[in-house]
Short mmCIF file of C-alpha atoms in Angstrom, two decimals:
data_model
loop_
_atom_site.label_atom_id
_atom_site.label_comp_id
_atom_site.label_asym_id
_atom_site.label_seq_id
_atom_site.Cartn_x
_atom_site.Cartn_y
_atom_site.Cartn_z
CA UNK A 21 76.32 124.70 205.10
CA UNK A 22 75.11 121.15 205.09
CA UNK A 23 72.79 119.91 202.30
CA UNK A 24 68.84 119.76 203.87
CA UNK A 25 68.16 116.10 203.01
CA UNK A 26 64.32 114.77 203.25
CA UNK A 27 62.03 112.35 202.45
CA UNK A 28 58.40 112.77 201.70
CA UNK A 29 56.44 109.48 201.33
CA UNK A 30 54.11 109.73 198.30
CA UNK A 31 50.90 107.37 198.29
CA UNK A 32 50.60 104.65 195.63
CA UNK A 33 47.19 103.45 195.98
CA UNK A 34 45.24 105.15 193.59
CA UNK A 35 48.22 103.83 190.60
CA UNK A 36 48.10 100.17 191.77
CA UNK A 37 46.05 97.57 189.39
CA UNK A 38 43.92 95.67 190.98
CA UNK A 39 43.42 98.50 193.82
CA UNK A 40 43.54 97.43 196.94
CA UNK A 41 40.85 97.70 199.21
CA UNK A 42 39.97 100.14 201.72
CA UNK A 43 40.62 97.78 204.52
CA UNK A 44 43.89 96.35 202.56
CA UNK A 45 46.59 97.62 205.36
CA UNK A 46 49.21 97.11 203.07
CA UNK A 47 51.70 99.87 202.38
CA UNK A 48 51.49 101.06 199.36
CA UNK A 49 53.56 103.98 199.58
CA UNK A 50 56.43 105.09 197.48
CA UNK A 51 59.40 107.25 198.95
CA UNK A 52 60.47 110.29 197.34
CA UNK A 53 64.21 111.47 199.01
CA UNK A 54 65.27 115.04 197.99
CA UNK A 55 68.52 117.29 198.88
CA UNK A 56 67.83 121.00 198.91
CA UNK A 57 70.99 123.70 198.97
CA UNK A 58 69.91 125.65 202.17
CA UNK A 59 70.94 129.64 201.17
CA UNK A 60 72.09 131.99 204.29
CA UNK A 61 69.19 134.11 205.85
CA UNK A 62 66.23 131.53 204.84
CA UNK A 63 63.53 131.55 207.24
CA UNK A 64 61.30 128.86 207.88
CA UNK A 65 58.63 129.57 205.58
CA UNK A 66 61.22 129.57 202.75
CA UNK A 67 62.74 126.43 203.36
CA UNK A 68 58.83 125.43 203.28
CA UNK A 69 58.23 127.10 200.54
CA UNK A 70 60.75 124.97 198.70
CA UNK A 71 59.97 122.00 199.95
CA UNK A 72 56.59 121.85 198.85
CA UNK A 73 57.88 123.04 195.14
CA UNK A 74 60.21 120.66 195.33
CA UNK A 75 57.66 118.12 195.93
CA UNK A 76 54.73 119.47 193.86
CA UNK A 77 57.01 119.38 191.01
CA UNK A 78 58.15 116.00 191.28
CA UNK A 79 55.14 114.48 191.89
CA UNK A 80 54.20 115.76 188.85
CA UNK A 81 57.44 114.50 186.80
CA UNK A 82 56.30 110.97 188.01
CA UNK A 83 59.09 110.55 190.46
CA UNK A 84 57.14 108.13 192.63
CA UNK A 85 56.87 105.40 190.23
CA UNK A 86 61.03 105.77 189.86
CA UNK A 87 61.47 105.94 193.42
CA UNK A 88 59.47 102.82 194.07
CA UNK A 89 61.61 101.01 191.82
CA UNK A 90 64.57 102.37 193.71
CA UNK A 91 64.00 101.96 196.93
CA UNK A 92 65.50 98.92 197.40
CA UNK A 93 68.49 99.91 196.18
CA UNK A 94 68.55 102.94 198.08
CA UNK A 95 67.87 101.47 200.80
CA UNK A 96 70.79 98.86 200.49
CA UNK A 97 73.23 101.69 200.02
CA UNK A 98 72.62 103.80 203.14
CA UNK A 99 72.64 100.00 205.11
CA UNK A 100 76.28 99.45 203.04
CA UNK A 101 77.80 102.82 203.73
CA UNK A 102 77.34 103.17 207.47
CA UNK A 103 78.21 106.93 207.02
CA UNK A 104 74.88 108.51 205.54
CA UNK A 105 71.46 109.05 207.08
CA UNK A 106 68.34 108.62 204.97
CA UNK A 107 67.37 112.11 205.47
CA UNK A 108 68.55 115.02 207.61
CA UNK A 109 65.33 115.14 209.02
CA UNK A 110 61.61 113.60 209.29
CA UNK A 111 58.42 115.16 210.09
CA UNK A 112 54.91 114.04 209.61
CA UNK A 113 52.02 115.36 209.77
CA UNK A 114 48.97 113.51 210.22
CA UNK A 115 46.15 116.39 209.77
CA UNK A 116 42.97 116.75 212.08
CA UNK A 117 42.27 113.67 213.92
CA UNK A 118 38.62 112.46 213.33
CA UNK A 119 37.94 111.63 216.79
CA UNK A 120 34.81 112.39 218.60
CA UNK A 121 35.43 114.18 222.05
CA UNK A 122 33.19 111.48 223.83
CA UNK A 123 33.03 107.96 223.16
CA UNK A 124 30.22 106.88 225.81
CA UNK A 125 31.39 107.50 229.42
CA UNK A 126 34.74 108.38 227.62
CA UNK A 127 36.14 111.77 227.33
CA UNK A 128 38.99 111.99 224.69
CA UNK A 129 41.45 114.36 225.27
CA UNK A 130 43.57 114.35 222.42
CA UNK A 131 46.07 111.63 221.23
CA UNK A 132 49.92 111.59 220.63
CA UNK A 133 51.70 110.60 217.56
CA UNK A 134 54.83 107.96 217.45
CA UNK A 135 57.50 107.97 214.95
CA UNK A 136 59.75 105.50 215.08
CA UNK A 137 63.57 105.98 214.23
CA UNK A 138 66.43 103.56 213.39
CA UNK A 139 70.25 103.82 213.36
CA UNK A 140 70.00 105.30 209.82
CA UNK A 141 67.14 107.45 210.20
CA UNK A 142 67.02 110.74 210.95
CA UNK A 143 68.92 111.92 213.82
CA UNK A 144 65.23 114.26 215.32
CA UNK A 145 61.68 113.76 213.88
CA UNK A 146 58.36 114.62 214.71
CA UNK A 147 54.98 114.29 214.14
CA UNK A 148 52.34 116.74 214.13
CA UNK A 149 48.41 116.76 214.52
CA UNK A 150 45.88 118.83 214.95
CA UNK A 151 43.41 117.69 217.74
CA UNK A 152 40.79 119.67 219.41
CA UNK A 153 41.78 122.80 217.48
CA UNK A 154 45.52 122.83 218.81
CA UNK A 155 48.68 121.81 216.62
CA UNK A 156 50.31 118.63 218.45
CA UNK A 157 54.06 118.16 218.21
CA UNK A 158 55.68 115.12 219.51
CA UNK A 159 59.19 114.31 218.94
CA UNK A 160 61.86 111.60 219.01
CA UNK A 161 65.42 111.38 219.21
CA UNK A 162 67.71 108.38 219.40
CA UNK A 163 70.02 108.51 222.68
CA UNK A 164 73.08 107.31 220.25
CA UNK A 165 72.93 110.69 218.87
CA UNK A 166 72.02 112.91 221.24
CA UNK A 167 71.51 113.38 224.92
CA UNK A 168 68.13 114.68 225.94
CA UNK A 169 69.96 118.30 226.48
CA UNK A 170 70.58 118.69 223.43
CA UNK A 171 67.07 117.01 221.89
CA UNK A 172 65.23 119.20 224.65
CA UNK A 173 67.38 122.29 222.82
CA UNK A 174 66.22 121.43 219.35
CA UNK A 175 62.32 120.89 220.70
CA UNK A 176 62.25 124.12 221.90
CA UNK A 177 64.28 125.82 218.70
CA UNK A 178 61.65 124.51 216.47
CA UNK A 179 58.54 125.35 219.06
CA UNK A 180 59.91 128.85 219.05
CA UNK A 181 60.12 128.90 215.53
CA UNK A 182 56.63 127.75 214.86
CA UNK A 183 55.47 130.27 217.46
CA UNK A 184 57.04 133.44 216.27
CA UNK A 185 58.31 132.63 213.08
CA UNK A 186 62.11 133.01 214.19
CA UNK A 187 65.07 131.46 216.66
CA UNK A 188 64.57 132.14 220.40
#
């Protein structure tokens, strides 16, 4: 009965005066953290549901501007406290890759995703893709938190869920 704590990065660009340019790699992103009461008996696609509402609707309220004034604060009080994680969990996903399938002599045959983790990051994250018409899912865990039992356990939990909609 744990509060379901994300993040969902929101991008700045088209807000920023002067804009930056396309090849600008600067990150211009603002971070939007949320807490959502999980209720008994939600399925997946409820707890999706309300995440995207939850999202929609501040991103309409103008909550990334706040949150990019924020951050830094945020961010100093989950380094202070030592006892609180950014978010519960992280997942990104990165949509169809615009690869070709041949690149000369070179066949691709799909690519793999890396999120990176800290101490106060999210315990399990993932990324997901679509390449080649298939959904990729990589994940990563942090061995201070888990053993690779356990993260091996949660991998399949959420496969399973994705796949039929429900726990194994």
């Amino acid at each position: 009965a744990l509060p379901f704590r994300y993040i969902a990065p929101t991008d700045l660009r088209p807000y920023v005066e002067p804009p930056p340019s396309p090849t600008d790699l600067g990150c211009y992103i603002s971070m939007l953290r949320f807490t959502l009461p999980l209720q008994g008996g939600e399925g997946l696609w409820d707890v999706a549901r309300r995440v995207n509402e939850q999202i929609y609707r501040a991103s309409k309220r103008g909550d990334k501007y706040l949150a990019a004034l924020l951050t830094k604060q945020v961010l100093q009080m989950v380094f202070r406290q030592h006892t609180t994680r950014m978010a519960t969990t992280a997942v990104t996903f990165s949509g169809p890759t615009l690869l070709s399938p041949a690149y000369g002599p070179f066949q691709v045959n799909g690519w793999r995703g890396f999120v990176s983790n800290f101490g106060h990051g999210p315990e399990f994250v993932a990324h997901l893709s679509i390449s080649q018409d298939e959904l990729w899912v990589d994940f990563m865990y942090l061995d201070a938190d888990m053993g690779s039992e356990k993260a091996q356990q949660l991998a399949d939990e959420v496969l399973s869920i994705l796949v039929n909609g429900s726990h194994a």
